[in-house]
Amino acid sequence: REGAAGLAVLRGASLVVGLDGCIKAVGQADAIRNQFSEATFERIIDCSGKCVLPGLVDAHTHPVWAGDRVHEFAMKLAGASYMEIHQAGGGIHFTVEHTRKATEDELLSTFQQRLERMLRAGSTLVECKSGYGLSLETELKMLRVMERARKSTDIGISSTYCGAHAVPKGKTATEATDDIINNHLPKLKELKLSGEIHVNNIDVFCEKGVFDLESTRRILQAGKDIGLQINFHGDELHPMKSAELGAELGARAISHLEEVSDEGIVAMARAKCAAVLLPTTAYMLRLKQPRARKMLEEGVIVALGSDFNPNAYCFSMPMVMHLACVNMKMSMNEALAAATINAAYALGKSDTHGSLEVGKQGDLLIINASRWEHLIYQFGGHEALINYVIIKGKVVYENKRCETMSSY
């Protein structure tokens, strides 16, 4: 958990990753050359004139679904609000309908393509939510898709059960809550224990007209009781006192927070509960921007996420960082910390991910510029900037274009 002051830039440095995928050394190039003079390396990358950064961590995404909502973007531009579209049967309900019909293989195929696009934009660890099933059967289908992707792709996945993403048609919020607590969570516990599905977090969309504070409390507590970290949507469209509830329940992170109260901010800082801010969503829905400055001043651990989903179609954490700086008034150092070490903290993984330190997993980016700030400064420029993406010391993406062009 770094303040902006804790961001160290080493010049003329080298970094060594071992065969086990963990960082063995980071420091001055000469010292490392001496230290490893007898060692043999599978691969050496010359980064002269380039920058090495930690792999980016995307702390909030909804990447498993079928049926895009491009038609709704036009409705939003014409002035329809998020809840108006939702109440007219669009929004989450539209995606649920299509996701229920899709086969597991179809969902896996599009999910893997999306993860590949995230990887090329520098993300090496991504939080992925279910939540377009709302029925036990489809929620489990989504979680199985994540489990299969976890085993077949390099990118790290932190999976989140988000069965309380919306109230299913034909049910009241109380009935949906009872169904989740009595049917969904016991089944998840069973599949977790048998090792069939690994779920890390539990999420609820705590919002007026969706799940109220009391239903949210019941679901989150039941999830915590089966060993899931609490990481939920709160205070997005209306002030709900979600932040206060999360702090009280020992939540690891709360997302959105456009409408968070001052008391909620103080409570989160005290409870070391991370704020996952989503500048893409506030930008696309023309909402009030989350109060990043106030949170940082009060000592909240601020993380960033893309909120990739059919409503906010953005894969790129460099663009998210740019929006965070411009629209939420974060500094570039704060944005980088929020998209690396603090995002890892929000997923309970900051001991192994999110910074270039000895003993941590060797997830890194090499960018084709002598100053790391180009990753944020160039809006949408990551296609020609990101030269290598490395996960556990293995090059998983190499961008040949960087060899022939200067990034300026």
Coordinates of C-alpha atoms in Angstrom, one line a residue:
R1 CA 0.0 0.0 0.0
E2 CA 1.9 2.9 -1.3
G3 CA 1.4 6.6 -1.0
A4 CA 2.6 8.5 -4.0
A5 CA 5.7 9.3 -2.1
G6 CA 6.6 5.6 -1.8
L7 CA 6.9 5.2 -5.6
A8 CA 10.6 4.5 -6.3
V9 CA 12.2 4.9 -9.7
L10 CA 15.5 3.1 -10.2
R11 CA 17.7 4.2 -13.1
G12 CA 20.3 2.0 -14.7
A13 CA 18.8 -1.0 -12.9
S14 CA 18.3 -4.7 -13.7
L15 CA 15.8 -7.2 -12.6
V16 CA 16.1 -11.0 -12.4
V17 CA 13.2 -13.5 -12.4
G18 CA 13.9 -17.1 -11.4
L19 CA 12.5 -20.3 -13.0
D20 CA 9.9 -20.4 -10.2
G21 CA 8.4 -17.2 -11.7
C22 CA 9.4 -15.0 -8.7
I23 CA 11.7 -12.0 -8.6
K24 CA 15.2 -12.9 -7.4
A25 CA 16.9 -9.5 -7.5
V26 CA 16.2 -5.9 -8.4
G27 CA 18.8 -3.1 -8.2
Q28 CA 21.8 -1.5 -9.9
A29 CA 22.8 -3.3 -13.1
D30 CA 26.5 -3.6 -12.2
A31 CA 25.8 -5.2 -8.8
I32 CA 23.3 -7.6 -10.3
R33 CA 25.8 -8.5 -13.1
N34 CA 28.4 -9.4 -10.5
Q35 CA 25.9 -11.3 -8.3
F36 CA 24.7 -13.5 -11.2
S37 CA 28.0 -13.8 -13.1
E38 CA 27.9 -17.6 -12.8
A39 CA 24.2 -18.0 -13.6
T40 CA 22.7 -19.0 -16.9
F41 CA 19.6 -17.3 -18.2
E42 CA 16.9 -18.6 -20.5
R43 CA 16.4 -15.1 -21.8
I44 CA 17.9 -11.7 -21.4
I45 CA 16.0 -8.6 -22.6
D46 CA 17.9 -5.4 -23.2
C47 CA 15.8 -2.6 -21.9
S48 CA 18.2 0.3 -22.6
G49 CA 16.1 3.5 -23.0
K50 CA 13.0 1.6 -21.9
C51 CA 11.0 1.4 -18.7
V52 CA 10.2 -1.7 -16.6
L53 CA 6.9 -1.4 -14.6
P54 CA 4.9 -3.8 -12.5
G55 CA 2.1 -5.6 -14.4
L56 CA -1.1 -3.7 -14.2
V57 CA -3.9 -5.0 -11.9
D58 CA -7.5 -4.5 -13.0
A59 CA -9.5 -4.6 -9.7
H60 CA -13.1 -4.7 -11.2
T61 CA -14.4 -6.4 -14.4
H62 CA -17.5 -8.3 -15.6
P63 CA -15.9 -10.1 -18.6
V64 CA -18.0 -13.3 -19.0
W65 CA -21.2 -12.6 -20.9
A66 CA -23.0 -12.9 -24.3
G67 CA -24.9 -10.2 -26.1
D68 CA -23.4 -6.7 -26.3
R69 CA -25.4 -3.6 -25.5
V70 CA -24.2 -1.3 -28.3
H71 CA -27.8 -0.3 -28.9
E72 CA -28.1 1.0 -25.4
F73 CA -25.1 3.3 -25.8
A74 CA -27.2 5.4 -28.3
M75 CA -30.1 5.5 -25.7
K76 CA -27.7 6.8 -23.0
L77 CA -26.3 9.4 -25.4
A78 CA -29.9 10.5 -26.0
G79 CA -30.4 11.0 -22.3
A80 CA -31.8 7.8 -20.9
S81 CA -30.4 7.0 -17.4
Y82 CA -28.9 3.7 -16.3
M83 CA -31.9 2.9 -14.0
E84 CA -34.4 3.9 -16.7
I85 CA -32.8 1.4 -19.1
H86 CA -32.6 -1.2 -16.3
Q87 CA -36.2 -0.8 -15.4
A88 CA -37.4 -1.1 -19.0
G89 CA -35.8 -4.6 -19.1
G90 CA -32.5 -3.5 -20.6
G91 CA -29.2 -3.3 -18.9
I92 CA -28.2 -6.3 -16.8
H93 CA -31.5 -8.1 -17.7
F94 CA -30.7 -8.0 -21.4
T95 CA -27.2 -9.5 -20.8
V96 CA -28.6 -12.1 -18.4
E97 CA -31.1 -13.3 -21.1
H98 CA -28.2 -13.8 -23.7
T99 CA -25.8 -15.3 -21.2
R100 CA -28.3 -17.9 -20.0
K101 CA -28.7 -19.0 -23.7
A102 CA -25.0 -19.2 -24.4
T103 CA -23.1 -22.4 -24.0
E104 CA -20.2 -22.7 -21.7
D105 CA -17.8 -23.1 -24.6
E106 CA -19.1 -20.0 -26.3
L107 CA -18.7 -18.0 -23.1
L108 CA -15.2 -19.3 -22.6
S109 CA -14.1 -18.4 -26.2
T110 CA -15.2 -14.8 -25.9
F111 CA -13.9 -14.5 -22.4
Q112 CA -10.4 -15.7 -23.5
Q113 CA -10.4 -13.2 -26.3
R114 CA -11.2 -10.4 -23.9
L115 CA -8.5 -11.5 -21.5
E116 CA -6.0 -11.4 -24.4
R117 CA -7.0 -7.8 -25.1
M118 CA -6.6 -6.9 -21.5
L119 CA -3.2 -8.6 -21.5
R120 CA -2.0 -6.6 -24.5
A121 CA -3.0 -3.4 -22.7
G122 CA -0.7 -4.4 -19.8
S123 CA -3.1 -6.2 -17.3
T124 CA -1.5 -9.2 -15.7
L125 CA -4.0 -9.8 -12.9
V126 CA -7.7 -9.2 -13.3
E127 CA -10.7 -9.5 -11.0
C128 CA -13.6 -11.2 -12.8
K129 CA -17.2 -11.3 -11.6
S130 CA -20.1 -13.6 -12.4
G131 CA -23.5 -11.9 -12.2
Y132 CA -25.2 -12.3 -15.5
G133 CA -26.9 -15.5 -14.5
L134 CA -28.9 -14.6 -11.4
S135 CA -30.0 -18.3 -11.4
L136 CA -27.7 -20.8 -9.6
E137 CA -27.3 -22.8 -12.9
T138 CA -26.0 -19.8 -15.0
E139 CA -23.9 -18.3 -12.1
L140 CA -22.2 -21.7 -11.8
K141 CA -21.7 -21.8 -15.6
M142 CA -20.0 -18.4 -15.5
L143 CA -17.8 -19.5 -12.5
R144 CA -16.8 -22.7 -14.4
V145 CA -15.8 -20.6 -17.4
M146 CA -13.5 -18.6 -15.1
E147 CA -12.1 -21.8 -13.6
R148 CA -11.3 -23.2 -17.1
A149 CA -9.7 -19.8 -18.2
R150 CA -7.6 -19.8 -15.0
K151 CA -6.1 -23.1 -16.0
S152 CA -5.6 -22.3 -19.7
T153 CA -4.4 -18.7 -19.8
D154 CA -1.4 -16.9 -18.3
I155 CA -3.2 -13.9 -16.9
G156 CA -4.0 -14.0 -13.2
I157 CA -7.7 -14.2 -12.3
S158 CA -9.3 -13.3 -9.0
S159 CA -12.9 -14.6 -9.3
T160 CA -15.9 -13.1 -7.7
Y161 CA -19.4 -14.6 -7.1
C162 CA -21.8 -11.7 -7.9
G163 CA -25.2 -13.6 -7.9
A164 CA -26.7 -10.4 -6.3
H165 CA -26.0 -8.3 -9.4
A166 CA -29.7 -7.6 -10.0
V167 CA -33.0 -8.9 -8.7
P168 CA -34.1 -11.7 -11.1
K169 CA -37.5 -11.1 -12.9
G170 CA -40.4 -12.6 -11.0
K171 CA -38.6 -12.3 -7.6
T172 CA -38.6 -9.7 -4.9
A173 CA -35.2 -8.6 -3.4
T174 CA -36.0 -10.5 -0.2
E175 CA -36.8 -13.7 -2.2
A176 CA -33.6 -13.3 -4.2
T177 CA -31.6 -12.8 -1.0
D178 CA -33.1 -15.9 0.5
D179 CA -32.3 -17.9 -2.6
I180 CA -28.7 -16.8 -2.6
I181 CA -28.2 -17.6 1.1
N182 CA -30.1 -20.9 1.1
N183 CA -29.2 -22.3 -2.3
H184 CA -26.4 -20.5 -4.1
L185 CA -23.8 -20.1 -1.3
P186 CA -24.1 -23.7 0.2
K187 CA -23.5 -25.1 -3.4
L188 CA -20.5 -22.8 -3.8
K189 CA -19.1 -23.9 -0.5
E190 CA -19.4 -27.5 -1.6
L191 CA -17.7 -26.8 -5.0
K192 CA -15.0 -24.8 -3.3
L193 CA -14.3 -27.6 -0.8
S194 CA -14.1 -30.2 -3.6
G195 CA -11.7 -28.0 -5.5
E196 CA -13.9 -27.8 -8.6
I197 CA -14.3 -24.1 -8.4
H198 CA -12.1 -21.5 -6.8
V199 CA -14.0 -18.4 -5.8
N200 CA -12.1 -15.5 -4.0
N201 CA -14.7 -12.8 -3.4
I202 CA -18.4 -12.1 -2.9
D203 CA -20.1 -9.1 -4.4
V204 CA -23.6 -7.5 -4.2
F205 CA -25.0 -4.5 -6.1
C206 CA -26.1 -2.4 -3.1
E207 CA -28.4 0.2 -4.7
K208 CA -31.8 1.7 -4.4
G209 CA -34.2 -0.5 -6.4
V210 CA -31.7 -3.4 -6.4
F211 CA -30.4 -4.8 -3.0
D212 CA -31.0 -2.6 0.0
L213 CA -28.6 -2.3 2.9
E214 CA -30.2 -5.1 5.0
S215 CA -30.3 -7.7 2.1
T216 CA -26.7 -6.6 1.2
R217 CA -25.6 -7.2 4.8
R218 CA -27.2 -10.7 4.9
I219 CA -25.6 -11.8 1.7
L220 CA -22.1 -10.4 2.4
Q221 CA -22.0 -11.9 5.9
A222 CA -23.1 -15.3 4.5
G223 CA -20.4 -15.1 1.9
K224 CA -17.8 -14.2 4.5
D225 CA -18.9 -17.2 6.6
I226 CA -17.9 -19.5 3.8
G227 CA -14.5 -17.9 3.5
L228 CA -15.0 -15.3 0.7
Q229 CA -13.5 -11.8 0.8
I230 CA -16.1 -9.0 0.7
N231 CA -15.7 -6.9 -2.4
F232 CA -18.9 -5.2 -3.4
H233 CA -20.6 -2.4 -5.5
G234 CA -21.7 0.5 -3.2
D235 CA -22.9 4.1 -3.2
E236 CA -22.9 4.4 -7.0
L237 CA -26.2 6.0 -8.0
H238 CA -27.6 6.9 -4.5
P239 CA -26.0 7.4 -1.1
M240 CA -26.8 4.1 0.6
K241 CA -24.3 4.0 3.5
S242 CA -22.6 1.1 1.7
A243 CA -19.2 2.3 2.8
E244 CA -20.1 2.4 6.4
L245 CA -21.6 -1.2 6.1
G246 CA -18.5 -2.5 4.3
A247 CA -16.2 -1.0 7.0
E248 CA -18.3 -2.6 9.7
L249 CA -18.3 -6.1 8.0
G250 CA -14.5 -6.0 7.4
A251 CA -14.8 -5.7 3.6
R252 CA -11.6 -5.9 1.6
A253 CA -12.8 -3.4 -1.0
I254 CA -15.9 -1.4 -2.2
S255 CA -16.3 -0.3 -5.8
H256 CA -17.9 2.8 -7.4
L257 CA -18.5 5.2 -4.4
E258 CA -19.6 8.1 -6.5
E259 CA -22.2 9.0 -3.8
V260 CA -20.2 8.0 -0.7
S261 CA -20.6 10.0 2.5
D262 CA -17.8 11.8 4.4
E263 CA -18.5 9.4 7.3
G264 CA -18.2 6.4 4.9
I265 CA -14.8 7.7 3.7
V266 CA -13.5 8.0 7.2
A267 CA -14.8 4.5 8.1
M268 CA -13.1 2.9 5.1
A269 CA -9.8 4.6 5.9
R270 CA -10.0 3.3 9.5
A271 CA -10.9 -0.2 8.4
K272 CA -8.2 -0.4 5.7
C273 CA -11.0 -1.1 3.2
A274 CA -9.9 -0.3 -0.3
A275 CA -11.9 2.0 -2.6
V276 CA -12.0 0.6 -6.2
L277 CA -12.7 3.7 -8.3
L278 CA -14.1 3.3 -11.9
P279 CA -13.5 6.4 -13.9
T280 CA -14.8 4.8 -17.1
T281 CA -18.3 4.3 -15.6
A282 CA -18.6 7.8 -14.2
Y283 CA -17.4 9.1 -17.6
M284 CA -19.8 7.0 -19.7
L285 CA -22.9 7.4 -17.5
R286 CA -22.0 11.1 -17.0
L287 CA -22.2 10.5 -13.2
K288 CA -20.6 12.7 -10.6
Q289 CA -16.9 11.6 -10.4
P290 CA -15.8 9.6 -7.3
R291 CA -14.0 11.9 -4.8
A292 CA -10.6 10.4 -5.2
R293 CA -8.8 13.5 -3.7
K294 CA -10.9 13.4 -0.5
M295 CA -10.3 9.7 -0.2
L296 CA -6.6 10.0 -0.6
E297 CA -6.4 12.9 1.9
E298 CA -8.3 10.8 4.5
G299 CA -5.9 7.9 4.0
V300 CA -8.2 5.5 2.0
I301 CA -6.3 2.9 0.0
V302 CA -7.4 3.9 -3.6
A303 CA -7.4 1.3 -6.3
L304 CA -8.6 1.5 -10.0
G305 CA -10.6 -0.9 -12.2
S306 CA -11.8 -0.8 -15.8
D307 CA -15.3 -2.0 -14.9
F308 CA -15.2 -3.8 -18.3
N309 CA -18.8 -4.9 -19.0
P310 CA -21.4 -4.4 -21.7
N311 CA -22.2 -0.9 -20.3
A312 CA -18.6 0.3 -20.0
Y313 CA -16.6 -1.4 -22.8
C314 CA -13.0 -0.6 -21.9
F315 CA -10.2 -3.1 -21.6
S316 CA -7.4 -0.7 -21.0
M317 CA -5.9 0.2 -17.6
P318 CA -3.6 2.8 -19.2
M319 CA -6.8 4.6 -20.4
V320 CA -8.4 4.2 -16.9
M321 CA -5.3 5.7 -15.3
H322 CA -5.4 8.7 -17.8
L323 CA -9.1 9.3 -16.9
A324 CA -8.3 9.0 -13.2
C325 CA -5.7 11.7 -13.5
V326 CA -7.8 14.1 -15.7
N327 CA -11.3 13.5 -14.3
M328 CA -10.6 12.5 -10.7
K329 CA -7.5 14.8 -10.2
M330 CA -5.1 12.0 -9.2
S331 CA -1.4 12.4 -9.9
M332 CA 0.3 10.0 -12.3
N333 CA 2.1 8.4 -9.3
E334 CA -1.1 7.9 -7.5
A335 CA -2.8 6.4 -10.5
L336 CA 0.1 4.0 -11.1
A337 CA 0.0 2.9 -7.4
A338 CA -3.8 2.5 -7.7
A339 CA -3.5 0.3 -10.8
T340 CA -0.7 -1.9 -9.3
I341 CA 0.0 -2.3 -5.6
N342 CA -3.3 -0.9 -4.3
A343 CA -5.4 -2.9 -6.9
A344 CA -3.5 -6.0 -5.7
Y345 CA -4.4 -5.1 -2.1
A346 CA -8.1 -4.7 -3.1
L347 CA -7.9 -8.4 -4.2
G348 CA -6.0 -9.6 -1.1
K349 CA -2.9 -10.2 -3.3
S350 CA -0.5 -7.3 -2.4
D351 CA 1.9 -9.7 -0.7
T352 CA 2.6 -11.5 -4.1
H353 CA 1.6 -9.0 -6.8
G354 CA 1.6 -5.3 -7.6
S355 CA 5.2 -4.2 -7.2
L356 CA 8.7 -5.1 -8.3
E357 CA 10.1 -6.6 -5.1
V358 CA 12.2 -9.6 -4.4
G359 CA 10.0 -12.7 -3.6
K360 CA 7.0 -11.3 -5.5
Q361 CA 5.7 -12.9 -8.7
G362 CA 7.6 -11.7 -11.8
D363 CA 4.7 -9.9 -13.5
L364 CA 6.0 -6.9 -15.5
L365 CA 5.7 -4.6 -18.5
I366 CA 8.5 -3.2 -20.6
I367 CA 7.5 0.0 -22.3
N368 CA 9.2 1.6 -25.3
A369 CA 9.8 5.0 -23.7
S370 CA 12.5 6.4 -21.4
R371 CA 9.9 7.8 -19.0
W372 CA 7.2 5.6 -17.5
E373 CA 4.6 8.4 -17.5
H374 CA 4.1 7.9 -21.3
L375 CA 1.9 5.0 -20.4
I376 CA -0.6 7.5 -18.9
Y377 CA 0.2 10.6 -20.9
Q378 CA -0.5 8.9 -24.3
F379 CA -4.3 8.4 -24.2
G380 CA -5.0 5.1 -26.0
G381 CA -1.4 4.9 -27.1
H382 CA -0.6 1.6 -25.4
E383 CA -0.6 -0.4 -28.7
A384 CA 2.7 1.1 -29.7
L385 CA 4.1 1.6 -26.2
I386 CA 3.9 -1.7 -24.5
N387 CA 6.8 -3.7 -25.8
Y388 CA 6.6 -6.8 -23.6
V389 CA 4.1 -8.2 -21.1
I390 CA 5.7 -10.8 -18.8
I391 CA 3.9 -13.1 -16.3
K392 CA 5.8 -15.2 -13.9
G393 CA 9.0 -14.4 -15.8
K394 CA 7.6 -15.7 -19.1
V395 CA 7.1 -13.3 -22.1
V396 CA 3.4 -13.7 -22.8
Y397 CA 3.1 -10.8 -25.3
E398 CA 5.9 -9.3 -27.4
N399 CA 5.0 -6.3 -29.6
K400 CA 7.2 -6.3 -32.7
R401 CA 5.9 -2.9 -33.7
C402 CA 8.0 -1.3 -30.9
E403 CA 11.2 -2.4 -32.5
T404 CA 10.6 -0.4 -35.7
M405 CA 9.1 2.8 -34.2
S406 CA 10.0 5.3 -31.6
S407 CA 7.1 5.8 -29.2
Y408 CA 7.2 9.5 -29.6

